[in-house]
Amino acid sequence: VFSIVSVLKLFPAALKPATLTLATYAWLARQLGTMLVPIFTLKLNHKINPRMVTVGKFDGVHPCLTAATQAGKVFIHNPHARGQRPVTHRLSQSTQDSDISLLNINQAVTCLTAGTLGPNTTGDTLLVGSQTNLLAYDVHDNADIFYREVTDGANAIVMGKLGDIPNPLAIIGGNCALQGFDYEGNDHFWTVTGDNVRSLVLCDFTGDGKNELLVGSEDFDIRVFKEDELLSEMTENETVTSLCHMHGSRFGYALANGTVGVYDRTARYWRIKSKNHAMSIHAFDLNADGVVELITGWSNGKIDARSDRTGEVIFKDNFSSSVAGVVEGDYRLDGQQQLICCSIEGEVRGYLPASKDLKGNLMDTSSEQDLIRELSQRRQNLLLELRNYEENAKTNSGVGVIPANTQLQTALSVRPATEAQKAHVELSISTPNETIIRAVLIFAEGIFEGESHVVHPSAQNLSGCVRVPIVPPKDIPVDLHIKAFVGGKISTQFHVFEITRQLPRFSMYDIAVDSSVAPPSGRVAFSINDRPQRVVMWLNQNFLLPEGVDSPDVTFTSLRGGGLLSISMASNGQITLRTDDIDLAGDLVQSLASFLAIEDLSAEADFPGYFEELRTTLTEVDEFHSVHQKLTAAMADHSNYIRNMLVQAEDARLMGDMITMKKRYRELYDLNRDLINEYKIRSNNHNALLACLKSVNQAIQRAGRLRVGKPKNQVISACRDAIKSNNVNALFRVMRAGTASS
Amino acid sequence: MEIHLNRVDYIQVGVTSQKTMRLLPALGKKATQKVAIADHDGVLTCFGMKKGEAVPVFKTLPGQKIARMDLGGAAGTPQEKIFVCSGSQVRGFTKKGKQFLTFEANLTESINAMHVSGADLFVCASYIYNHYCDCKDQDYYLSGDKINDITCLTSENLTRLVPVLACQDRVLRVLQGSELAYDIEVPGPPSVLELYNKDGGNDLSAGEEILYGTTDGKIGLVQIGEDSAATKWEIDNDKKKGGILCIDTYDIVGDGVNDILVGRDDGTVEVFGFDSSSEPTLRFEHVLSESVTSIQGGCVGKESYDEVLTATYTGWVTGLTTEPQKTEAGPGDEVRMSKETQSKVEALRAELEQLQVRVLQGREQYQQTSQSSTAVSAVPVFSINDKFTLCQDDASYSLTLEVQTAIDNLLLQSDVPIDLLDVDKNSAVVSFSECDSEPNGNFLLATYRCQANTTRLELKVRSIEGQYGTLQAYVTPRLQPKTCQVRQYQIKPLSLHQRTHSIDQDRPMNRLSLVGQFSFAEIHSWVVFCLPEVPEKTPAGESITFYFHNTFLGTHLEATYCKGEGHFRSDNISTISILSDVLSKEATKRKINLNISYDIDDDSVSHTLKMIHPKLEYQLLLARKVQLIDALKELQVHEGNADFLIPEYRNILDESASLLEEYKKQPAHLERLYGMITDLFIDKFKFKGQNVKTKVSSLLEILDNYDLNSLLNFFNDVDM
């Protein structure tokens, strides 16, 4: 409830240019040479943690920019209603800026969002996640709605409706786990995922009118969950740091290596890579053409808007420091949404969508000029190419000349470890004649430290053959884009041969088997209704086999771990995979199932070694829990003791008994040191606990990956039940048999 | 006073060299001027603009690459004859395109600078200067370093023609006949000379003033007298823009005073005007995406609208015109304009289609040759415009590469440890590859994958003195059939040294003397091997002295040598140590016996440490302040204000933004200083025949709690 007066002084000096009319704005735009300028600029004087920015209407009317800042605080910028805020509980007024209220979380904030959670609330609920807790807070009433402990942490948060669950949920992603809470703090949704979650978004991926949950994680995967059922997995090549919904089934993503792009369902529309990092992405229709653009805020302070279809830049602007977040809201309360960009130093700029007469052209250069320039450039390129052919026909000598029939030969082969070299896949590249290969560049995603690998022999080691050792760290299929510089020994100009070779998914497995190695004890068995020939086809496509195989019964040596992997198929269609590596077994099951287009697949499994490890981990979890409780109790004791000591010391001071006072304070100092030490123990204990919990979550995920479709979800939820009821034996039964019963 | 200029692209020709585009004099008062431009394909094109379209006046047949162009004509008549030089030949054309002169200068090297004045022709080829009058030999001069440009003064105050050479060794040489009259020291290697107020002007000194631009981006005006010169003003390059490639004077602002138009090799176009105090001030700036090779002021696109006309490396002729852009014109105009563009676009598209067909045929034929066992594939060499220079301010090397078509990728390889620094302007995605120093000797392997339409790349590398080798860049443009070209850049042992005009002789100096059976040419080649910016040609005369200063530490080096003898003096003992190592190694390679003697001044080490002291102290303080910023900000947020802090801390908070920026600008500065102090320490005792490598850890401890006196004591007191 706000008085007229407070509405009138809505935009004080801080939002300076807001009084400009559209006409003056267009004039200003032309004067400045850029067609789109910020409609307001704020300097908030508070740092903003990257990716922890949101806009919430906490009173149901006024949007407030809310962001996590230093020292475990969250600030709420509310320029709309001054002098009406009660100062109690968590909220306190910032003395630096009267428009800002600070919310004390007392823990490092890891994520936050705002939105409608409860059924009968007037305004948005603010949700703040930390490594151990999730707080749902009513800013307007200044009261906690719920405060839950979340053992898996909250790295990312999203609020909204998921699938058929009736109430909106606050879904957090932590260490390998996803959890959804309703307004009462009840946990309505729980599942596990492959690795630590870094980004979440809700969108109608299937087009059935209900939201699916998209999860980006540190194992480079974007997973799509229809409630707790895993629908699809898209493998990228770096940690997925941000996701945002564009429109329909289209969504944008950003990776830790500076890639941003757009997917439509499982198909990638476009992507671009920059040397800077994308800090935040957001969908907003900046050029007012009815279709949202992907707005990216970069680590170098750049903001750009890219067409959702082509990735072409239609607008850019620069901040002086890294962008922290990109959000939108009707910050001027005039019925128009503004794009709001914030930098980590607390600078905020709001942009209004372009007016219609700009015709979608937000850049200052005239597009006609650009078109002509582009066409001329193309003409120039063609002319140059033509000249290349003409000169080539004329001259028959000179530097950098190679026989016209030079062809590059490439071969991939598996090389087991030798004394001098680790086990690797060898890519050999050779020329058939006296020409030499000066250098080889291989561009590939996910297998090298950067995006490329270079082999550059020294001048005395030049030859017509280059062998490149490749050690793919994960079992993923990779396209190797090879560029080889071919010429003479003293050439300064080389021909560039470009070839793309595919490295099959399971390339680090050697068909040669050392009979002395003990057979693996772990196994997974399942039945398929398909001919053995199809399995043979799958083998030939996914393994590096020099001659190919014709039977589905094969044994490989793993070049990474050294253990064996054997695959066998019985006449009744039962396939048994034997390996001690449960991850590999999961990968094989998933790869085979998708090759044979199997939707549901149940399996029996046993991985004695791994299960034993897991059992130890589970006991450790219990131990860490009890240590945690003991330490908490000890800490409470100490704090009582401190209180007493302090009173005694102050008493002594008032009495003028300096000797006792000194003694007490010295004791207090010792106690303080003890407390710090104890804190260190506690935090170590906590970290160890977190690591254990993560591996438990991973175990559930791994057990799930041995199955496909419904049986997979059954295993995951049955495992979860077993853990909840603390029934370790049931857990292992589920993992082995695939169901809780029997 | 600000001006607004709008960009208009006219035509594109082949790759152009520096100063190869000129505007022909206007015929009427307000008529548009014709443009003459020459390119690397050897084609001289002359065109005019009619209704927004480039209409050719004439175009010569392709031939040898054209390196320079100048306009000339009999004295007192319009300067409308076009002179171009290619190879060692100079040709003259009338404004209609009729060739009236072919002159073979009979030089062994190609002409790279030329000036025409009436019947006089001045040409320069690397070190040589020649003057011809009516095509007859007049004067000859051999310069001490490479000649980058030439111009010639004619004035009523001067009794004769005065040629001025811009030489790489940071001097302008003023000639008198075949003799050097005097030289003028300038702050950087001059790359371009232009007459100021070439049309006479109104003040007394008109025609005696020369504008120069340097490769490190500085501009200056000097007044040339009979036997001395005076510098009028200099514009420094604080913003680290590119080197100057071309200068012109023209009154584009329209205030009656000629403005200075400048084109740089990073694509920057600038207009400097003069305020009431006659100081040049920047009035306009525009950035094109590639090197600006020529710049002219005049009227081309539309009559009575002045413009700045530029030509770029890849041959684009672009105008920055005072004519308002059509968006600000009435609606009627807009329709007409877009019709024009439309027909232009259609014509281009049609041409593209035709070309496409021809290219397809070409491709097919090329494919077919790959079936033949006798045919060869020889793709012509594409041109690369590269520059590898030492930046004085941060003591790092900047490498710029420019290709006439878009670059696809770049491979950098180095056989010596160097650091690759991030450059903001460079948008390419860099990736460092694993290196195998054994057996292939790679210390750096990095690929740059360029964004579309990148024709120019800028990189920065940081070298360590004493570590020398070669940096190689493999450039692959986006052009079929795909080829790549390698360029090599030497990282010299004393890579951070730069030539200077004089040194401070009062400093305590260490001396290294060599005596042996070597020739002048031999010792000169060793010095070339060790130090940057030394001309490759053996200097004329019996002996030579070069002065250098270390761009990072500010220490000096003097090199004096002649046949059989060489003396090197420096206040930095590490410099002497590196020189002695490299020189003895080079001599051994040629089996020459060297007699090396040292004269070490112990004070020099303390002196160098004292020179480092202010830098080190500043850096340490900066690092400490920057470290505190975050914590202080947190306290400020916590307490609500900063009033409770001591003034020192409040100061840090107030200046936090500038402190952070300063800190970001000089990455690893402190580490480099530590490295140099460590070298100094090791080298000091090396000359005493002691190995102190084991003491380095205690030195680093002292540096961690730095205090000048304790460091000096450590250097003096270490008990070996």
XYZ file of N, CA and C in Angstrom, chain B residues 2-101:
300
model
N 34.222 19.848 -32.312
C 34.156 18.465 -32.794
C 33.635 18.441 -34.221
N 34.057 17.441 -34.981
C 33.447 17.284 -36.301
C 32.889 15.868 -36.421
N 31.888 15.745 -37.266
C 31.322 14.423 -37.522
C 31.571 14.063 -38.970
N 32.161 12.921 -39.178
C 32.414 12.464 -40.533
C 31.748 11.107 -40.713
N 31.159 10.898 -41.855
C 30.478 9.641 -42.125
C 31.273 8.818 -43.121
N 31.256 7.529 -42.875
C 32.094 6.667 -43.671
C 31.387 6.237 -44.955
N 32.108 6.308 -46.077
C 31.591 5.822 -47.372
C 32.691 4.982 -48.010
N 32.359 3.768 -48.426
C 33.332 2.936 -49.132
C 33.204 3.201 -50.625
N 34.321 3.391 -51.315
C 34.264 3.632 -52.758
C 34.588 2.369 -53.552
N 35.855 2.028 -53.651
C 36.178 0.814 -54.412
C 37.243 0.025 -53.665
N 37.511 -1.159 -54.171
C 38.596 -1.950 -53.621
C 39.542 -2.332 -54.748
N 40.844 -2.100 -54.537
C 41.864 -2.534 -55.503
C 42.701 -3.607 -54.802
N 43.878 -3.900 -55.335
C 44.733 -4.911 -54.707
C 45.392 -4.383 -53.442
N 46.285 -5.178 -52.854
C 46.993 -4.768 -51.650
C 47.826 -3.513 -51.946
N 47.802 -2.556 -51.023
C 48.536 -1.324 -51.283
C 49.687 -1.138 -50.314
N 50.740 -0.446 -50.785
C 51.854 -0.059 -49.928
C 51.559 1.304 -49.324
N 52.475 1.705 -48.431
C 52.379 3.013 -47.802
C 52.467 4.115 -48.884
N 51.682 5.152 -48.752
C 51.706 6.332 -49.629
C 51.575 5.990 -51.118
N 50.496 5.311 -51.480
C 50.298 4.985 -52.894
C 48.957 5.484 -53.401
N 48.311 6.382 -52.670
C 47.044 6.937 -53.142
C 47.129 8.456 -53.032
N 46.786 9.143 -54.127
C 46.809 10.606 -54.109
C 45.560 11.139 -54.790
N 45.200 12.360 -54.408
C 44.088 13.043 -55.066
C 44.676 13.985 -56.111
N 44.146 13.948 -57.317
C 44.621 14.874 -58.356
C 44.001 16.253 -58.088
N 44.703 17.322 -58.467
C 44.169 18.659 -58.208
C 42.795 18.844 -58.852
N 41.934 19.599 -58.191
C 40.597 19.832 -58.722
C 40.681 20.773 -59.918
N 39.756 20.581 -60.839
C 39.768 21.425 -62.035
C 39.076 22.746 -61.756
N 37.872 22.657 -61.234
C 37.138 23.888 -60.939
C 37.215 24.170 -59.456
N 36.492 25.162 -59.041
C 36.538 25.546 -57.638
C 35.873 24.481 -56.758
N 34.704 24.014 -57.218
C 33.956 23.117 -56.344
C 33.845 21.699 -56.892
N 34.519 21.438 -57.990
C 34.372 20.127 -58.615
C 34.977 19.038 -57.745
N 34.549 17.790 -57.985
C 35.134 16.681 -57.246
C 36.490 16.348 -57.857
N 37.330 15.724 -57.028
C 38.674 15.396 -57.471
C 38.765 13.931 -57.874
N 39.699 13.643 -58.761
C 39.948 12.261 -59.171
C 40.945 11.628 -58.204
N 40.845 10.311 -58.062
C 41.715 9.578 -57.147
C 42.647 8.694 -57.961
N 43.936 8.727 -57.646
C 44.877 7.807 -58.274
C 45.407 6.874 -57.203
N 45.340 5.573 -57.477
C 45.811 4.598 -56.482
C 46.545 3.470 -57.197
N 47.650 3.030 -56.597
C 48.451 1.966 -57.198
C 48.581 0.823 -56.209
N 48.629 -0.414 -56.718
C 48.630 -1.552 -55.799
C 49.753 -2.548 -56.093
N 49.772 -3.619 -55.320
C 50.829 -4.631 -55.436
C 50.730 -5.451 -56.718
N 49.560 -5.420 -57.357
C 49.455 -6.113 -58.638
C 50.097 -5.285 -59.749
N 50.571 -4.093 -59.401
C 51.213 -3.233 -60.389
C 50.223 -2.385 -61.166
N 48.979 -2.398 -60.731
C 47.953 -1.647 -61.461
C 47.823 -0.246 -60.880
N 47.860 0.761 -61.761
C 47.587 2.130 -61.347
C 46.165 2.442 -61.801
N 45.307 2.772 -60.845
C 43.910 3.048 -61.162
C 43.639 4.521 -60.898
N 42.932 5.148 -61.816
C 42.513 6.525 -61.585
C 41.001 6.551 -61.762
N 40.287 7.046 -60.775
C 38.833 7.047 -60.888
C 38.234 8.311 -60.289
N 36.985 8.566 -60.675
C 36.243 9.665 -60.084
C 34.880 9.144 -59.672
N 34.177 9.880 -58.815
C 32.871 9.418 -58.366
C 31.787 10.178 -59.129
N 30.835 9.412 -59.666
C 29.705 10.023 -60.339
C 28.433 9.393 -59.811
N 27.594 10.161 -59.166
C 26.334 9.668 -58.612
C 26.550 8.422 -57.741
N 27.565 8.488 -56.930
C 27.784 7.389 -56.000
C 28.474 6.195 -56.607
N 28.835 6.288 -57.889
C 29.539 5.155 -58.482
C 30.936 5.547 -58.893
N 31.840 4.588 -58.728
C 33.216 4.858 -59.108
C 33.339 4.673 -60.614
N 33.716 5.749 -61.317
C 33.873 5.676 -62.769
C 35.362 5.756 -63.083
N 35.917 4.700 -63.665
C 37.350 4.717 -63.918
C 37.724 5.716 -65.013
N 38.831 6.432 -64.805
C 39.378 7.309 -65.834
C 40.350 6.486 -66.669
N 41.232 5.786 -65.970
C 42.094 4.826 -66.662
C 42.624 3.810 -65.662
N 43.169 2.740 -66.204
C 43.676 1.659 -65.377
C 44.812 1.041 -66.169
N 46.001 0.906 -65.575
C 47.118 0.339 -66.325
C 47.088 -1.182 -66.220
N 47.925 -1.827 -67.019
C 47.982 -3.292 -66.988
C 48.782 -3.746 -65.772
N 48.495 -4.967 -65.286
C 49.231 -5.465 -64.119
C 50.720 -5.586 -64.406
N 51.528 -5.536 -63.393
C 52.972 -5.649 -63.541
C 53.599 -5.831 -62.183
N 54.826 -5.338 -62.046
C 55.532 -5.463 -60.786
C 54.860 -4.597 -59.730
N 54.995 -5.022 -58.476
C 54.388 -4.344 -57.327
C 54.805 -2.873 -57.253
N 53.846 -1.999 -57.063
C 54.139 -0.563 -56.975
C 54.315 -0.185 -55.502
N 55.459 0.434 -55.194
C 55.817 0.672 -53.803
C 55.467 2.090 -53.341
N 55.488 3.056 -54.235
C 55.210 4.436 -53.849
C 54.551 5.169 -55.003
N 53.902 6.296 -54.686
C 53.358 7.163 -55.725
C 53.602 8.606 -55.310
N 53.846 9.448 -56.287
C 53.937 10.875 -55.975
C 53.345 11.646 -57.158
N 52.938 12.867 -56.893
C 52.441 13.723 -57.976
C 53.495 14.770 -58.280
N 53.560 15.160 -59.548
C 54.538 16.179 -59.913
C 54.046 16.969 -61.103
N 54.902 17.837 -61.571
C 54.570 18.677 -62.707
C 55.552 19.825 -62.718
N 55.622 20.467 -63.822
C 56.557 21.593 -63.916
C 56.185 22.626 -62.865
N 57.205 23.298 -62.337
C 56.966 24.282 -61.291
C 55.977 25.335 -61.776
N 55.035 25.674 -60.916
C 54.075 26.710 -61.277
C 52.845 26.194 -61.996
N 52.852 24.917 -62.428
C 51.669 24.346 -63.065
C 51.019 23.394 -62.066
N 49.752 22.989 -62.305
C 49.127 22.022 -61.389
C 49.942 20.729 -61.313
N 50.113 20.232 -60.104
C 50.894 19.008 -59.909
C 49.983 17.820 -60.213
N 49.852 17.488 -61.485
C 48.887 16.451 -61.841
C 49.499 15.308 -62.629
N 50.811 15.271 -62.737
C 51.456 14.110 -63.344
C 51.643 13.059 -62.247
N 51.356 11.798 -62.601
C 51.425 10.734 -61.606
C 52.711 9.950 -61.805
N 53.497 9.820 -60.732
C 54.727 9.036 -60.800
C 54.592 7.828 -59.877
N 54.939 6.669 -60.388
C 54.923 5.481 -59.535
C 56.269 4.787 -59.664
N 56.676 4.089 -58.606
C 57.907 3.321 -58.707
C 57.621 1.866 -58.394
N 58.214 0.995 -59.208
C 58.107 -0.441 -58.948
C 59.459 -1.038 -59.293
N 59.960 -1.864 -58.407
C 61.299 -2.389 -58.585
C 62.273 -1.216 -58.552
N 63.145 -1.122 -59.552
C 64.056 0.027 -59.587
C 63.646 0.980 -60.704
N 62.381 0.876 -61.118
C 61.907 1.670 -62.240
C 60.911 2.734 -61.785
N 61.002 3.909 -62.388
C 60.032 4.961 -62.104
C 59.288 5.247 -63.407
N 57.950 5.293 -63.309
C 57.170 5.604 -64.510
C 56.322 6.830 -64.248
N 56.058 7.588 -65.302
C 55.226 8.775 -65.173
C 54.014 8.671 -66.082
N 52.852 9.095 -65.574
C 51.613 9.060 -66.350
C 50.976 10.435 -66.308
N 50.304 10.795 -67.409
C 49.506 12.014 -67.379
C 48.199 11.684 -66.689
N 47.421 12.709 -66.387
C 46.156 12.457 -65.695
C 45.172 11.687 -66.568
N 45.464 11.607 -67.872
C 44.592 10.820 -68.756
C 45.042 9.365 -68.842
N 46.208 9.092 -68.286
C 46.672 7.704 -68.287
C 47.730 7.423 -69.329
N 48.221 8.472 -69.981
C 49.247 8.258 -70.999
C 50.605 8.215 -70.306
N 51.363 7.146 -70.630
C 52.667 7.037 -70.001
C 53.658 7.912 -70.754
N 54.304 8.839 -70.055
C 55.239 9.723 -70.744
C 56.673 9.523 -70.285
N 56.839 8.704 -69.231
C 58.199 8.540 -68.723
C 58.416 7.106 -68.257
